[in-house]
């Protein structure tokens, strides 16, 4: 995989922050949230990590949205995604 552009890294970081923000609203305890959603805690940790340059796929974001009962539209409606 080639080197990510700064704007790609910025988008990955926004997505990671949004996942963490929504997960904390649903359950501040990462381990418990993962267990309740039949998910490995390490996987959730990777989704929330700004140090993981792989980012997450739209399928992963969609799966996460189902876990927190929101739509993809609501996920990306955050102010952090304005001007993307």
CSV table of N, CA and C in Angstrom, one decimal:
chain,number,residue,atom,x,y,z
A,1,UNK,N,0.9,-1.2,0.0
A,1,UNK,CA,0.0,0.0,0.0
A,1,UNK,C,0.9,1.2,0.0
A,2,UNK,N,0.5,2.2,-0.8
A,2,UNK,CA,1.3,3.4,-0.9
A,2,UNK,C,1.1,4.3,0.4
A,3,UNK,N,1.9,5.3,0.4
A,3,UNK,CA,1.9,6.3,1.6
A,3,UNK,C,0.6,7.1,1.5
A,4,UNK,N,-0.1,7.2,2.6
A,4,UNK,CA,-1.4,8.0,2.6
A,4,UNK,C,-1.1,9.5,2.5
A,5,UNK,N,-2.0,10.1,1.9
A,5,UNK,CA,-1.9,11.6,1.8
A,5,UNK,C,-2.4,12.2,3.1
A,6,UNK,N,-2.0,13.4,3.4
A,6,UNK,CA,-2.4,14.0,4.7
A,6,UNK,C,-3.9,14.1,4.8
A,7,UNK,N,-4.6,14.4,3.7
A,7,UNK,CA,-6.1,14.5,3.8
A,7,UNK,C,-6.7,13.1,4.1
A,8,UNK,N,-6.1,12.0,3.7
A,8,UNK,CA,-6.5,10.7,4.0
A,8,UNK,C,-6.3,10.3,5.4
A,9,UNK,N,-5.2,10.7,6.0
A,9,UNK,CA,-4.9,10.5,7.4
A,9,UNK,C,-5.8,11.3,8.2
A,10,UNK,N,-6.1,12.5,7.8
A,10,UNK,CA,-7.1,13.4,8.6
A,10,UNK,C,-8.4,12.8,8.6
A,11,UNK,N,-8.9,12.2,7.5
A,11,UNK,CA,-10.2,11.6,7.4
A,11,UNK,C,-10.2,10.3,8.3
A,12,UNK,N,-9.2,9.5,8.2
A,12,UNK,CA,-9.1,8.3,9.1
A,12,UNK,C,-9.2,8.7,10.6
A,13,UNK,N,-8.5,9.8,11.0
A,13,UNK,CA,-8.5,10.3,12.3
A,13,UNK,C,-9.9,10.7,12.7
A,14,UNK,N,-10.6,11.4,11.9
A,14,UNK,CA,-12.0,11.9,12.2
A,14,UNK,C,-12.9,10.7,12.4
A,15,UNK,N,-12.8,9.7,11.5
A,15,UNK,CA,-13.6,8.5,11.7
A,15,UNK,C,-13.3,7.8,13.0
A,16,UNK,N,-12.0,7.7,13.3
A,16,UNK,CA,-11.7,7.0,14.6
A,16,UNK,C,-12.2,7.8,15.8
A,17,UNK,N,-12.1,9.1,15.7
A,17,UNK,CA,-12.6,9.9,16.8
A,17,UNK,C,-14.1,9.8,16.9
A,18,UNK,N,-14.8,9.8,15.8
A,18,UNK,CA,-16.3,9.7,15.8
A,18,UNK,C,-16.7,8.3,16.3
A,19,UNK,N,-16.0,7.2,16.0
A,19,UNK,CA,-16.4,5.9,16.5
A,19,UNK,C,-16.2,5.9,18.0
A,20,UNK,N,-15.1,6.5,18.5
A,20,UNK,CA,-14.9,6.5,19.9
A,20,UNK,C,-15.9,7.4,20.6
A,21,UNK,N,-16.2,8.5,20.1
A,21,UNK,CA,-17.2,9.4,20.7
A,21,UNK,C,-18.6,8.7,20.8
A,22,UNK,N,-19.0,8.0,19.8
A,22,UNK,CA,-20.3,7.4,19.8
A,22,UNK,C,-20.3,6.1,20.7
A,23,UNK,N,-19.1,5.4,20.7
A,23,UNK,CA,-19.0,4.3,21.6
A,23,UNK,C,-19.1,4.7,23.0
A,24,UNK,N,-18.4,5.8,23.4
A,24,UNK,CA,-18.4,6.3,24.8
A,24,UNK,C,-19.9,6.7,25.2
A,25,UNK,N,-20.6,7.3,24.3
A,25,UNK,CA,-22.0,7.6,24.6
A,25,UNK,C,-22.8,6.3,24.8
A,26,UNK,N,-22.5,5.3,24.1
A,26,UNK,CA,-23.3,4.0,24.2
A,26,UNK,C,-22.8,3.3,25.5
A,27,UNK,N,-21.5,3.3,25.7
A,27,UNK,CA,-20.9,2.6,26.9
A,27,UNK,C,-19.5,3.1,27.1
A,28,UNK,N,-19.2,3.8,28.2
A,28,UNK,CA,-17.8,4.3,28.4
A,28,UNK,C,-16.8,3.2,28.5
A,29,UNK,N,-17.2,1.9,28.8
A,29,UNK,CA,-16.3,0.8,29.0
A,29,UNK,C,-16.1,0.1,27.7
A,30,UNK,N,-14.9,0.2,27.1
A,30,UNK,CA,-14.6,-0.3,25.8
A,30,UNK,C,-14.8,-1.9,25.8
A,31,UNK,N,-14.2,-2.5,26.9
A,31,UNK,CA,-14.3,-4.0,26.9
A,31,UNK,C,-15.8,-4.4,27.0
A,32,UNK,N,-16.6,-3.8,27.8
A,32,UNK,CA,-18.0,-4.2,27.9
A,32,UNK,C,-18.7,-3.9,26.6
A,33,UNK,N,-18.5,-2.8,26.0
A,33,UNK,CA,-19.1,-2.5,24.7
A,33,UNK,C,-18.8,-3.6,23.7
A,34,UNK,N,-17.5,-4.0,23.6
A,34,UNK,CA,-17.1,-5.0,22.7
A,34,UNK,C,-17.8,-6.3,23.0
A,35,UNK,N,-17.8,-6.7,24.3
A,35,UNK,CA,-18.4,-8.0,24.7
A,35,UNK,C,-19.9,-8.0,24.3
A,36,UNK,N,-20.6,-6.9,24.6
A,36,UNK,CA,-22.0,-6.8,24.3
A,36,UNK,C,-22.4,-6.8,22.9
A,37,UNK,N,-21.4,-6.5,22.0
A,37,UNK,CA,-21.6,-6.5,20.6
A,37,UNK,C,-20.9,-7.6,19.8
A,38,UNK,N,-20.5,-8.6,20.6
A,38,UNK,CA,-19.8,-9.8,20.0
A,38,UNK,C,-18.6,-9.4,19.2
A,39,UNK,N,-17.7,-8.6,19.7
A,39,UNK,CA,-16.6,-8.0,19.0
A,39,UNK,C,-15.4,-8.2,19.9
A,40,UNK,N,-14.2,-8.4,19.3
A,40,UNK,CA,-13.0,-8.4,20.0
A,40,UNK,C,-12.6,-7.0,20.5
A,41,UNK,N,-12.2,-6.9,21.7
A,41,UNK,CA,-11.9,-5.5,22.2
A,41,UNK,C,-10.7,-4.9,21.4
A,42,UNK,N,-9.8,-5.8,21.0
A,42,UNK,CA,-8.6,-5.3,20.2
A,42,UNK,C,-9.1,-4.7,18.8
A,43,UNK,N,-10.2,-5.3,18.3
A,43,UNK,CA,-10.7,-4.8,17.0
A,43,UNK,C,-11.3,-3.4,17.2
A,44,UNK,N,-12.1,-3.3,18.3
A,44,UNK,CA,-12.7,-2.0,18.6
A,44,UNK,C,-11.6,-1.0,18.9
A,45,UNK,N,-10.6,-1.4,19.6
A,45,UNK,CA,-9.4,-0.5,19.9
A,45,UNK,C,-8.8,0.0,18.6
A,46,UNK,N,-8.6,-0.9,17.6
A,46,UNK,CA,-8.1,-0.5,16.3
A,46,UNK,C,-8.9,0.5,15.6
A,47,UNK,N,-10.3,0.2,15.6
A,47,UNK,CA,-11.2,1.2,15.0
A,47,UNK,C,-11.1,2.6,15.6
A,48,UNK,N,-10.8,2.6,16.9
A,48,UNK,CA,-10.7,3.9,17.6
A,48,UNK,C,-9.3,4.6,17.5
A,49,UNK,N,-8.4,3.8,17.0
A,49,UNK,CA,-7.0,4.3,17.0
A,49,UNK,C,-6.7,5.3,15.9
A,50,UNK,N,-6.1,6.4,16.2
A,50,UNK,CA,-5.6,7.3,15.2
A,50,UNK,C,-4.2,6.9,14.7
A,51,UNK,N,-3.6,5.9,15.3
A,51,UNK,CA,-2.3,5.5,14.9
A,51,UNK,C,-2.4,4.4,13.9
A,52,UNK,N,-3.6,3.9,13.6
A,52,UNK,CA,-3.7,2.8,12.6
A,52,UNK,C,-4.0,3.4,11.2
A,53,UNK,N,-3.0,3.4,10.4
A,53,UNK,CA,-3.1,4.0,9.1
A,53,UNK,C,-4.0,3.3,8.1
A,54,UNK,N,-4.4,2.1,8.5
A,54,UNK,CA,-5.3,1.3,7.6
A,54,UNK,C,-6.7,1.9,7.5
A,55,UNK,N,-7.1,2.5,8.6
A,55,UNK,CA,-8.5,3.1,8.6
A,55,UNK,C,-9.5,1.9,8.7
A,56,UNK,N,-10.7,2.3,8.5
A,56,UNK,CA,-11.8,1.3,8.5
A,56,UNK,C,-12.6,1.4,7.3
A,57,UNK,N,-13.2,0.3,6.8
A,57,UNK,CA,-14.0,0.3,5.6
A,57,UNK,C,-15.4,0.9,5.9
A,58,UNK,N,-16.1,1.2,4.8
A,58,UNK,CA,-17.4,1.7,5.0
A,58,UNK,C,-18.3,0.6,5.5
A,59,UNK,N,-18.0,-0.7,5.3
A,59,UNK,CA,-18.7,-1.8,5.8
A,59,UNK,C,-18.5,-1.9,7.3
A,60,UNK,N,-17.3,-1.6,7.8
A,60,UNK,CA,-17.1,-1.6,9.2
A,60,UNK,C,-17.8,-0.4,9.9
A,61,UNK,N,-17.8,0.7,9.3
A,61,UNK,CA,-18.6,1.9,9.8
A,61,UNK,C,-20.1,1.6,9.9
A,62,UNK,N,-20.6,0.9,8.8
A,62,UNK,CA,-22.0,0.5,8.8
A,62,UNK,C,-22.3,-0.5,9.9
A,63,UNK,N,-21.4,-1.4,10.1
A,63,UNK,CA,-21.6,-2.4,11.2
A,63,UNK,C,-21.6,-1.7,12.6
A,64,UNK,N,-20.7,-0.8,12.8
A,64,UNK,CA,-20.6,0.0,14.0
A,64,UNK,C,-21.9,0.8,14.2
A,65,UNK,N,-22.4,1.4,13.1
A,65,UNK,CA,-23.6,2.2,13.2
A,65,UNK,C,-24.8,1.4,13.7
A,66,UNK,N,-24.9,0.1,13.2
A,66,UNK,CA,-25.9,-0.8,13.7
A,66,UNK,C,-25.8,-1.1,15.2
A,67,UNK,N,-24.5,-1.2,15.7
A,67,UNK,CA,-24.3,-1.4,17.1
A,67,UNK,C,-24.8,-0.3,18.0
A,68,UNK,N,-24.7,1.0,17.5
A,68,UNK,CA,-25.1,2.1,18.3
A,68,UNK,C,-26.4,2.7,17.8
A,69,UNK,N,-27.1,2.0,16.9
A,69,UNK,CA,-28.4,2.3,16.5
A,69,UNK,C,-28.5,3.7,15.8
A,70,UNK,N,-27.6,4.0,14.9
A,70,UNK,CA,-27.7,5.2,14.1
A,70,UNK,C,-27.5,4.8,12.6
A,71,UNK,N,-27.8,5.7,11.7
A,71,UNK,CA,-27.6,5.5,10.3
A,71,UNK,C,-26.2,6.0,9.9
A,72,UNK,N,-25.8,5.6,8.7
A,72,UNK,CA,-24.5,6.1,8.2
A,72,UNK,C,-24.6,7.7,8.0
A,73,UNK,N,-25.8,8.1,7.6
A,73,UNK,CA,-26.0,9.6,7.5
A,73,UNK,C,-25.7,10.3,8.8
A,74,UNK,N,-26.3,9.7,9.9
A,74,UNK,CA,-26.1,10.3,11.2
A,74,UNK,C,-24.6,10.3,11.6
A,75,UNK,N,-23.9,9.2,11.3
A,75,UNK,CA,-22.5,9.0,11.6
A,75,UNK,C,-21.7,10.2,11.0
A,76,UNK,N,-22.0,10.4,9.7
A,76,UNK,CA,-21.2,11.5,9.0
A,76,UNK,C,-21.8,12.9,9.2
A,77,UNK,N,-22.9,13.0,9.9
A,77,UNK,CA,-23.5,14.3,10.1
A,77,UNK,C,-22.8,15.2,11.1
A,78,UNK,N,-21.8,14.6,11.8
A,78,UNK,CA,-21.0,15.3,12.8
A,78,UNK,C,-20.3,16.5,12.2
A,79,UNK,N,-20.2,17.5,13.0
A,79,UNK,CA,-19.5,18.7,12.5
A,79,UNK,C,-18.0,18.5,12.1
A,80,UNK,N,-17.4,17.4,12.6
A,80,UNK,CA,-16.0,17.1,12.3
A,80,UNK,C,-15.9,16.7,10.8
A,81,UNK,N,-17.0,16.3,10.1
A,81,UNK,CA,-17.0,15.9,8.7
A,81,UNK,C,-17.4,17.0,7.8
A,82,UNK,N,-17.7,18.2,8.3
A,82,UNK,CA,-18.1,19.3,7.4
A,82,UNK,C,-16.8,19.7,6.6
A,83,UNK,N,-17.1,20.1,5.4
A,83,UNK,CA,-16.0,20.6,4.5
A,83,UNK,C,-15.1,19.4,4.1
A,84,UNK,N,-15.6,18.2,4.0
A,84,UNK,CA,-14.8,17.1,3.5
A,84,UNK,C,-15.0,16.9,2.1
